[in-house]
Amino acid sequence: MTVDSDESQVTASYLTSDGDVEASLRPKSLDDFIGQPRVREQLQLVLSGAKMRGGTPDHILLSGPPGLGKTSMAMIIAAELNSSLRLTSGPALERAGDLAAMLSNLVEGDVLFIDEIHRIARPAEEMLYLAMEDFRVDVIVGKGPGATSIPLEVAPFTLVGATTRSGALTGPLRDRFGFTAHMDFYEPAELQRILARSARILGVELGEEAAAEIAGRSRGTPRIANRLLRRVRDYAEVRADGIITRDIARAALAVYDVDRLGLDRLDRSVLSALVRSFGGGPVGVSTLAVAVGEEPATVEEVCEPFLVRAGMIARTPRGRVATAAAWEQLGLVPPPDLAVGGIEVRASEPQLELFEDR
Ligand code: ADP
């Protein structure tokens, strides 16, 4: 990879996976999976219960921003059950026939993983209801008055759905999952352990302080942590003796222009638009998305959760508002009346759905 002054080259691509290298860094079992202790404990119970009963576990929905380990967890679920994993994604299931073909090939106990399940086409989704509930599908053959419905048995399977947007799932689909786990951003200490593990796998010497430095700039996201580790490794090997010390990590991250919090280009554009173009808000997410030239869904699902968590953006009943930390992050002085004007600043997540402004 070339050294680029725009850190979005290094961080923003957490939306996409890195193929083989990423695969080698995936945790392989629940014990190997670092962080998300509640999700791990709950899943352990769901899987152990099913194993004791000798049946297939309930369908499982994993939600959370990209790069937090949903796909890895789906693979672990299949491995823990000693089952095969079949992978597909919502956008790939454009026609019900695509899903019917996939379902009819399943064998008993298989785990079917559907990534971005909120983007599944309607006819395929309706077929999925029956498959999830009764392990059968009705395949419609022909069109118009001559069309016939042929029932098809599906082997008992476990569906693992992943979504960055659980709120976009229809009620009937959501109700058919027996267990829903929400993956949250990782704490720096957890990312540090993930980095130590990845360094061992990659055969790189990574000092504890260096790991802390990288962890703090990984946007709470293991995929970014691993990506930054590889870029810092390049630097350590080319410009030093290959050992990653704190100073080497700092120097490398400066070259890649990764800021103190690991904010990427889109995060910074959103903050900048909110503060500079809209005077700090309140402004609706759709307007904000237009201002940065992005899809509202990307701003809402990818960018905003982290900025809210970092305490830079607050969601209020009247729209998004920049906090003092956002102004300071941009090197600006927050206006003295920031907290007044009847805007109640909420930085916590649970109430968010109530304030949907799209
Ligand atoms: P998602 O499906 O949520 O986008 P992935 O499962 O593809 O995320 O994870 C992205 C990468 O991050 C994985 O390849 C793996 O290297 C790393 N990763 C994610 N979660 C963990 C974890 N808990 N422990 C170690 N590595 C992780």
PDB file of N, CA, C and O in Angstrom, residues 8 49 54-55 62 90 100 114 128 137 175-176 214 233 256 258 293 308 332 339 346:
ATOM      1  N   SER A   8      -8.208   8.253   5.414  1.00  0.00           N
ATOM      2  CA  SER A   8      -9.362   7.452   5.029  1.00  0.00           C
ATOM      3  C   SER A   8      -8.898   6.219   4.249  1.00  0.00           C
ATOM      4  O   SER A   8      -9.578   5.208   4.218  1.00  0.00           O
ATOM      5  N   GLY A  49     -27.235 -25.055  25.249  1.00  0.00           N
ATOM      6  CA  GLY A  49     -28.585 -25.579  25.450  1.00  0.00           C
ATOM      7  C   GLY A  49     -29.011 -26.434  24.259  1.00  0.00           C
ATOM      8  O   GLY A  49     -29.525 -27.544  24.419  1.00  0.00           O
ATOM      9  N   GLY A  54     -29.705 -31.740  21.688  1.00  0.00           N
ATOM     10  CA  GLY A  54     -29.454 -32.434  20.424  1.00  0.00           C
ATOM     11  C   GLY A  54     -30.231 -31.846  19.261  1.00  0.00           C
ATOM     12  O   GLY A  54     -30.476 -32.517  18.265  1.00  0.00           O
ATOM     13  N   GLY A  55     -30.643 -30.576  19.376  1.00  0.00           N
ATOM     14  CA  GLY A  55     -31.384 -29.952  18.267  1.00  0.00           C
ATOM     15  C   GLY A  55     -30.607 -28.782  17.691  1.00  0.00           C
ATOM     16  O   GLY A  55     -29.452 -28.547  18.050  1.00  0.00           O
ATOM     17  N   LEU A  62     -27.434 -10.849  14.730  1.00  0.00           N
ATOM     18  CA  LEU A  62     -26.305 -10.082  15.258  1.00  0.00           C
ATOM     19  C   LEU A  62     -26.370  -8.677  14.669  1.00  0.00           C
ATOM     20  O   LEU A  62     -26.395  -8.527  13.446  1.00  0.00           O
ATOM     21  N   GLY A  90     -27.958 -10.216   2.066  1.00  0.00           N
ATOM     22  CA  GLY A  90     -29.262  -9.684   1.684  1.00  0.00           C
ATOM     23  C   GLY A  90     -29.296  -9.221   0.228  1.00  0.00           C
ATOM     24  O   GLY A  90     -30.169  -9.648  -0.540  1.00  0.00           O
ATOM     25  N   ALA A 100     -34.496 -19.878  -2.476  1.00  0.00           N
ATOM     26  CA  ALA A 100     -35.012 -21.257  -2.526  1.00  0.00           C
ATOM     27  C   ALA A 100     -33.872 -22.221  -2.861  1.00  0.00           C
ATOM     28  O   ALA A 100     -33.741 -23.296  -2.252  1.00  0.00           O
ATOM     29  N   ILE A 114     -26.696 -14.870   6.681  1.00  0.00           N
ATOM     30  CA  ILE A 114     -27.107 -13.831   5.728  1.00  0.00           C
ATOM     31  C   ILE A 114     -26.625 -12.484   6.256  1.00  0.00           C
ATOM     32  O   ILE A 114     -27.138 -11.961   7.249  1.00  0.00           O
ATOM     33  N   LEU A 128     -38.502 -16.494   3.472  1.00  0.00           N
ATOM     34  CA  LEU A 128     -37.684 -16.798   4.647  1.00  0.00           C
ATOM     35  C   LEU A 128     -38.545 -17.018   5.903  1.00  0.00           C
ATOM     36  O   LEU A 128     -38.217 -17.856   6.737  1.00  0.00           O
ATOM     37  N   VAL A 137     -40.568 -24.264   2.259  1.00  0.00           N
ATOM     38  CA  VAL A 137     -40.829 -23.084   1.432  1.00  0.00           C
ATOM     39  C   VAL A 137     -41.856 -23.463   0.369  1.00  0.00           C
ATOM     40  O   VAL A 137     -41.999 -24.636   0.029  1.00  0.00           O
ATOM     41  N   ASP A 175     -39.127 -10.764  14.590  1.00  0.00           N
ATOM     42  CA  ASP A 175     -39.802 -11.651  15.540  1.00  0.00           C
ATOM     43  C   ASP A 175     -39.410 -13.107  15.379  1.00  0.00           C
ATOM     44  O   ASP A 175     -39.624 -13.920  16.283  1.00  0.00           O
ATOM     45  N   ARG A 176     -38.916 -13.471  14.218  1.00  0.00           N
ATOM     46  CA  ARG A 176     -38.585 -14.869  13.980  1.00  0.00           C
ATOM     47  C   ARG A 176     -37.200 -15.259  14.486  1.00  0.00           C
ATOM     48  O   ARG A 176     -36.802 -16.409  14.380  1.00  0.00           O
ATOM     49  N   ILE A 214      -2.031   2.162  19.327  1.00  0.00           N
ATOM     50  CA  ILE A 214      -2.834   1.800  18.140  1.00  0.00           C
ATOM     51  C   ILE A 214      -4.299   1.593  18.548  1.00  0.00           C
ATOM     52  O   ILE A 214      -5.223   2.055  17.874  1.00  0.00           O
ATOM     53  N   ARG A 233       3.247  -2.052  10.949  1.00  0.00           N
ATOM     54  CA  ARG A 233       4.264  -3.070  10.681  1.00  0.00           C
ATOM     55  C   ARG A 233       5.075  -2.700   9.446  1.00  0.00           C
ATOM     56  O   ARG A 233       6.298  -2.825   9.426  1.00  0.00           O
ATOM     57  N   TYR A 256       0.556   8.152   8.361  1.00  0.00           N
ATOM     58  CA  TYR A 256      -0.740   7.819   7.751  1.00  0.00           C
ATOM     59  C   TYR A 256      -1.830   8.820   8.134  1.00  0.00           C
ATOM     60  O   TYR A 256      -2.984   8.654   7.757  1.00  0.00           O
ATOM     61  N   VAL A 258      -3.396   9.419  10.866  1.00  0.00           N
ATOM     62  CA  VAL A 258      -4.518   8.908  11.685  1.00  0.00           C
ATOM     63  C   VAL A 258      -4.594   9.786  12.927  1.00  0.00           C
ATOM     64  O   VAL A 258      -3.618   9.895  13.662  1.00  0.00           O
ATOM     65  N   GLY A 293     -22.362  14.514   0.990  1.00  0.00           N
ATOM     66  CA  GLY A 293     -22.423  13.701  -0.232  1.00  0.00           C
ATOM     67  C   GLY A 293     -22.464  12.210   0.048  1.00  0.00           C
ATOM     68  O   GLY A 293     -21.880  11.410  -0.669  1.00  0.00           O
ATOM     69  N   VAL A 308     -21.422   9.512  18.337  1.00  0.00           N
ATOM     70  CA  VAL A 308     -22.265   9.625  19.536  1.00  0.00           C
ATOM     71  C   VAL A 308     -21.515   9.025  20.725  1.00  0.00           C
ATOM     72  O   VAL A 308     -21.391   9.610  21.786  1.00  0.00           O
ATOM     73  N   LEU A 332     -11.887  24.553  17.067  1.00  0.00           N
ATOM     74  CA  LEU A 332     -12.706  25.760  17.207  1.00  0.00           C
ATOM     75  C   LEU A 332     -13.157  25.922  18.660  1.00  0.00           C
ATOM     76  O   LEU A 332     -13.193  24.948  19.417  1.00  0.00           O
ATOM     77  N   ALA A 339     -25.071  24.869  25.364  1.00  0.00           N
ATOM     78  CA  ALA A 339     -25.984  23.956  26.061  1.00  0.00           C
ATOM     79  C   ALA A 339     -27.350  24.568  26.316  1.00  0.00           C
ATOM     80  O   ALA A 339     -28.193  23.933  26.912  1.00  0.00           O
ATOM     81  N   ARG A 346     -28.340  14.581  24.684  1.00  0.00           N
ATOM     82  CA  ARG A 346     -28.314  13.199  25.154  1.00  0.00           C
ATOM     83  C   ARG A 346     -27.201  12.489  24.424  1.00  0.00           C
ATOM     84  O   ARG A 346     -27.205  12.452  23.201  1.00  0.00           O
TER      85      ARG A 346
END
